[in-house]
PDB file of C-alpha atoms in Angstrom:
ATOM      1  CA  MET A   1       8.749 -10.013  -2.731  1.00 95.00           C
ATOM      2  CA  LEU A   2       6.737  -6.732  -3.856  1.00 98.00           C
ATOM      3  CA  LYS A   3       4.999  -7.595  -7.302  1.00 98.00           C
ATOM      4  CA  ILE A   4       3.670  -4.854  -9.446  1.00 98.00           C
ATOM      5  CA  VAL A   5       1.055  -5.202 -12.216  1.00 98.00           C
ATOM      6  CA  TYR A   6      -0.087  -2.028 -14.215  1.00 97.00           C
ATOM      7  CA  GLY A   7      -3.579  -1.613 -15.480  1.00 93.00           C
ATOM      8  CA  ASP A   8      -6.952  -3.442 -14.585  1.00 90.00           C
ATOM      9  CA  ILE A   9      -6.797  -6.991 -13.297  1.00 92.00           C
ATOM     10  CA  GLU A  10      -9.062  -9.570 -11.989  1.00 92.00           C
ATOM     11  CA  ASN A  11      -9.252  -9.915  -8.183  1.00 92.00           C
ATOM     12  CA  SER A  12      -8.204  -6.262  -7.592  1.00 95.00           C
ATOM     13  CA  VAL A  13      -9.893  -3.658  -5.538  1.00 97.00           C
ATOM     14  CA  TYR A  14      -9.953  -0.599  -7.261  1.00 96.00           C
ATOM     15  CA  HIS A  15     -10.952   1.841  -4.432  1.00 97.00           C
ATOM     16  CA  PRO A  16      -9.481   0.137  -1.206  1.00 98.00           C
ATOM     17  CA  PRO A  17     -10.860   2.850   1.285  1.00 97.00           C
ATOM     18  CA  THR A  18     -14.376   1.988   0.576  1.00 97.00           C
ATOM     19  CA  TYR A  19     -13.305  -1.813   0.908  1.00 98.00           C
ATOM     20  CA  PHE A  20     -11.525  -1.173   4.324  1.00 98.00           C
ATOM     21  CA  ASP A  21     -14.733   0.620   5.751  1.00 98.00           C
ATOM     22  CA  ASN A  22     -16.467  -2.633   5.314  1.00 97.00           C
ATOM     23  CA  VAL A  23     -14.116  -5.321   6.152  1.00 97.00           C
ATOM     24  CA  TYR A  24     -11.531  -4.051   8.704  1.00 97.00           C
ATOM     25  CA  GLU A  25     -11.010  -5.859  11.936  1.00 97.00           C
ATOM     26  CA  ASP A  26     -10.545  -3.880  15.293  1.00 97.00           C
ATOM     27  CA  GLU A  27      -7.634  -5.997  15.862  1.00 98.00           C
ATOM     28  CA  TRP A  28      -5.639  -5.037  13.022  1.00 98.00           C
ATOM     29  CA  LEU A  29      -5.658  -1.417  14.218  1.00 97.00           C
ATOM     30  CA  MET A  30      -4.111  -2.503  17.540  1.00 97.00           C
ATOM     31  CA  GLN A  31      -0.907  -4.239  16.046  1.00 98.00           C
ATOM     32  CA  ASP A  32       2.241  -2.514  16.276  1.00 98.00           C
ATOM     33  CA  GLU A  33       2.898  -2.322  12.660  1.00 98.00           C
ATOM     34  CA  ALA A  34      -0.498  -0.625  11.782  1.00 98.00           C
ATOM     35  CA  ARG A  35       0.120   1.860  14.499  1.00 98.00           C
ATOM     36  CA  GLU A  36       3.491   2.647  13.054  1.00 98.00           C
ATOM     37  CA  MET A  37       1.785   3.113   9.614  1.00 98.00           C
ATOM     38  CA  ILE A  38      -0.765   5.484  10.982  1.00 98.00           C
ATOM     39  CA  LYS A  39       1.783   7.459  12.817  1.00 98.00           C
ATOM     40  CA  ASP A  40       3.826   7.680   9.925  1.00 98.00           C
ATOM     41  CA  ILE A  41       1.311   8.285   7.017  1.00 98.00           C
ATOM     42  CA  ASP A  42      -1.294  10.054   8.818  1.00 98.00           C
ATOM     43  CA  LYS A  43       0.758  11.577  11.728  1.00 98.00           C
ATOM     44  CA  SER A  44      -1.912  10.097  14.081  1.00 98.00           C
ATOM     45  CA  ASP A  45      -1.898   7.988  17.363  1.00 98.00           C
ATOM     46  CA  VAL A  46      -4.299   4.947  17.790  1.00 98.00           C
ATOM     47  CA  ILE A  47      -5.844   5.255  21.094  1.00 98.00           C
ATOM     48  CA  GLY A  48      -8.006   2.310  20.784  1.00 97.00           C
ATOM     49  CA  PRO A  49      -9.953   0.318  17.959  1.00 95.00           C
ATOM     50  CA  HIS A  50     -12.391   2.799  17.619  1.00 96.00           C
ATOM     51  CA  LEU A  51     -10.508   6.027  18.509  1.00 98.00           C
ATOM     52  CA  ILE A  52      -7.568   7.547  16.654  1.00 98.00           C
ATOM     53  CA  GLU A  53      -6.204  10.969  17.725  1.00 98.00           C
ATOM     54  CA  SER A  54      -5.319  13.267  14.586  1.00 97.00           C
ATOM     55  CA  PRO A  55      -3.568  16.366  14.876  1.00 96.00           C
ATOM     56  CA  VAL A  56      -5.379  17.805  12.186  1.00 94.00           C
ATOM     57  CA  LEU A  57      -8.976  16.302  12.735  1.00 95.00           C
ATOM     58  CA  GLY A  58      -8.862  15.593  16.350  1.00 97.00           C
ATOM     59  CA  PRO A  59     -10.639  12.346  17.707  1.00 98.00           C
ATOM     60  CA  ILE A  60     -11.659  10.372  14.453  1.00 98.00           C
ATOM     61  CA  SER A  61     -12.789   6.900  13.954  1.00 97.00           C
ATOM     62  CA  PRO A  62     -10.883   4.401  11.676  1.00 98.00           C
ATOM     63  CA  LYS A  63     -13.051   5.229   8.902  1.00 97.00           C
ATOM     64  CA  GLU A  64     -11.702   8.597   8.834  1.00 97.00           C
ATOM     65  CA  LEU A  65      -8.131   7.747   8.257  1.00 98.00           C
ATOM     66  CA  SER A  66      -6.550   8.338   4.814  1.00 97.00           C
ATOM     67  CA  GLY A  67      -7.105   6.254   1.824  1.00 97.00           C
ATOM     68  CA  GLY A  68      -3.285   5.431   1.674  1.00 98.00           C
ATOM     69  CA  VAL A  69      -2.957   4.026   5.357  1.00 98.00           C
ATOM     70  CA  LYS A  70      -6.288   2.228   4.949  1.00 98.00           C
ATOM     71  CA  THR A  71      -4.802   0.519   1.708  1.00 98.00           C
ATOM     72  CA  LEU A  72      -1.541  -0.082   3.426  1.00 98.00           C
ATOM     73  CA  ILE A  73      -3.242  -1.853   6.385  1.00 98.00           C
ATOM     74  CA  LEU A  74      -5.340  -4.014   3.911  1.00 98.00           C
ATOM     75  CA  MET A  75      -2.149  -4.944   2.155  1.00 98.00           C
ATOM     76  CA  LYS A  76      -0.637  -5.952   5.569  1.00 98.00           C
ATOM     77  CA  TYR A  77      -3.743  -7.658   7.127  1.00 98.00           C
ATOM     78  CA  ASP A  78      -6.384  -8.613   4.875  1.00 97.00           C
ATOM     79  CA  GLU A  79      -6.099 -12.441   3.767  1.00 95.00           C
ATOM     80  CA  SER A  80      -8.818 -12.458   1.081  1.00 96.00           C
ATOM     81  CA  GLY A  81      -6.282 -12.783  -1.595  1.00 94.00           C
ATOM     82  CA  LYS A  82      -7.408  -9.451  -3.252  1.00 97.00           C
ATOM     83  CA  ILE A  83      -4.896  -7.271  -5.012  1.00 98.00           C
ATOM     84  CA  PHE A  84      -5.177  -3.626  -3.941  1.00 98.00           C
ATOM     85  CA  ASN A  85      -4.972  -0.491  -6.089  1.00 97.00           C
ATOM     86  CA  ALA A  86      -1.985   1.256  -4.857  1.00 98.00           C
ATOM     87  CA  SER A  87      -2.600   4.033  -6.840  1.00 96.00           C
ATOM     88  CA  ALA A  88      -5.181   5.031  -3.956  1.00 94.00           C
ATOM     89  CA  CYS A  89      -2.124   5.979  -2.011  1.00 96.00           C
ATOM     90  CA  GLY A  90       0.347   8.600  -2.238  1.00 95.00           C
ATOM     91  CA  ASP A  91       4.251   8.364  -2.725  1.00 96.00           C
ATOM     92  CA  ASN A  92       4.379   8.684   0.940  1.00 96.00           C
ATOM     93  CA  CYS A  93       3.301   4.985   1.192  1.00 98.00           C
ATOM     94  CA  ALA A  94       5.977   3.687  -1.214  1.00 97.00           C
ATOM     95  CA  ALA A  95       8.642   2.668   1.452  1.00 97.00           C
ATOM     96  CA  TRP A  96       5.775   0.866   3.390  1.00 98.00           C
ATOM     97  CA  MET A  97       4.784  -1.076   0.172  1.00 98.00           C
ATOM     98  CA  VAL A  98       8.377  -2.207  -0.197  1.00 97.00           C
ATOM     99  CA  ARG A  99       8.802  -3.194   3.480  1.00 97.00           C
ATOM    100  CA  LEU A 100       5.647  -5.132   3.190  1.00 97.00           C
ATOM    101  CA  GLY A 101       6.972  -6.872   0.263  1.00 97.00           C
ATOM    102  CA  GLN A 102      10.137  -7.713   2.069  1.00 96.00           C
ATOM    103  CA  GLU A 103       8.027  -9.391   4.791  1.00 96.00           C
ATOM    104  CA  LYS A 104       5.637 -11.539   2.326  1.00 96.00           C
ATOM    105  CA  ASP A 105       4.797 -11.961  -1.325  1.00 96.00           C
ATOM    106  CA  LEU A 106       2.742  -8.593  -1.862  1.00 97.00           C
ATOM    107  CA  THR A 107       1.031  -7.991  -5.222  1.00 97.00           C
ATOM    108  CA  ILE A 108      -0.281  -4.480  -6.002  1.00 98.00           C
ATOM    109  CA  ASN A 109      -1.954  -2.786  -8.701  1.00 96.00           C
ATOM    110  CA  LEU A 110      -1.040   0.449 -10.079  1.00 97.00           C
ATOM    111  CA  HIS A 111      -2.587   2.758 -12.488  1.00 95.00           C
ATOM    112  CA  HIS A 112       0.306   5.338 -12.656  1.00 95.00           C
ATOM    113  CA  VAL A 113       4.142   5.363 -12.078  1.00 96.00           C
ATOM    114  CA  MET A 114       4.729   5.511  -8.335  1.00 97.00           C
ATOM    115  CA  ASP A 115       7.610   7.561  -7.003  1.00 97.00           C
ATOM    116  CA  PHE A 116       9.837   4.757  -5.085  1.00 97.00           C
ATOM    117  CA  SER A 117      12.863   6.949  -5.667  1.00 96.00           C
ATOM    118  CA  LYS A 118      13.380   7.588  -1.858  1.00 94.00           C
ATOM    119  CA  VAL A 119      13.076   3.894  -1.038  1.00 94.00           C
ATOM    120  CA  LYS A 120      16.591   1.998  -0.148  1.00 88.00           C
ATOM    121  CA  ASP A 121      16.822  -1.430  -1.128  1.00 88.00           C
ATOM    122  CA  PHE A 122      14.054  -1.449  -3.731  1.00 95.00           C
ATOM    123  CA  HIS A 123      13.480  -4.505  -5.578  1.00 96.00           C
ATOM    124  CA  ALA A 124      10.196  -5.496  -7.334  1.00 98.00           C
ATOM    125  CA  VAL A 125       8.877  -7.836 -10.087  1.00 98.00           C
ATOM    126  CA  LEU A 126       6.677  -6.061 -12.845  1.00 98.00           C
ATOM    127  CA  LEU A 127       4.224  -8.653 -13.700  1.00 97.00           C
ATOM    128  CA  ASN A 128       3.151  -7.258 -16.981  1.00 97.00           C
ATOM    129  CA  THR A 129       6.525  -8.184 -18.453  1.00 97.00           C
ATOM    130  CA  ASP A 130       8.081 -10.423 -15.701  1.00 97.00           C
ATOM    131  CA  THR A 131      10.974  -8.107 -15.195  1.00 98.00           C
ATOM    132  CA  ILE A 132      12.820  -8.087 -12.081  1.00 98.00           C
ATOM    133  CA  VAL A 133      14.048  -4.400 -11.067  1.00 98.00           C
ATOM    134  CA  ASN A 134      16.582  -3.741  -8.567  1.00 97.00           C
ATOM    135  CA  ASN A 135      16.590  -0.061  -8.229  1.00 96.00           C
ATOM    136  CA  TYR A 136      14.415   2.813  -9.039  1.00 96.00           C
ATOM    137  CA  GLN A 137      16.136   3.565 -12.449  1.00 96.00           C
ATOM    138  CA  GLU A 138      15.449   0.176 -13.470  1.00 97.00           C
ATOM    139  CA  TYR A 139      11.787   0.202 -12.334  1.00 97.00           C
ATOM    140  CA  LEU A 140      11.282   3.545 -13.709  1.00 96.00           C
ATOM    141  CA  GLU A 141      12.550   2.457 -17.361  1.00 97.00           C
ATOM    142  CA  GLU A 142      10.476  -0.476 -17.286  1.00 97.00           C
ATOM    143  CA  SER A 143       7.461   1.000 -15.777  1.00 96.00           C
ATOM    144  CA  LEU A 144       7.533   3.794 -18.487  1.00 95.00           C
ATOM    145  CA  ARG A 145       7.945   1.057 -21.176  1.00 94.00           C
ATOM    146  CA  ILE A 146       4.965  -0.886 -20.074  1.00 95.00           C
ATOM    147  CA  LYS A 147       2.769   2.341 -19.606  1.00 86.00           C
ATOM    148  CA  GLU A 148       3.749   3.192 -23.403  1.00 86.00           C
ATOM    149  CA  ARG A 149       1.840   0.093 -24.687  1.00 78.00           C
TER     150      ARG A 149
END
């Protein structure tokens, strides 16, 4: 289940892209799901663990991936128990977060109200109030209440 907490919390990584640059493992990038994320978010192809082909930048290293895709890869593969600041991601990462939350318990940290409006089958728990939301409208209403506090 996807669990969302707003604001600063203990054990959270505020800037996941920098954390990624220092901890990612080559094997992560070779997994099918990581390749799908990179293709979908950055429109790039993983050639090998140290080479990604970007249509905009040409050949790049994993350290040059977008902050959003780095954060998603951490959410999927990092087993440190850290909570990642999903505000480092664009709204184009929202569907991936929901998908990852369907695969495992995933707690993310947000500092803004992310747009999950295009995500089908959206369910999450907003940990600030322990409220379960079952669609985007419920999420939006409860998130705005939390942010007003």
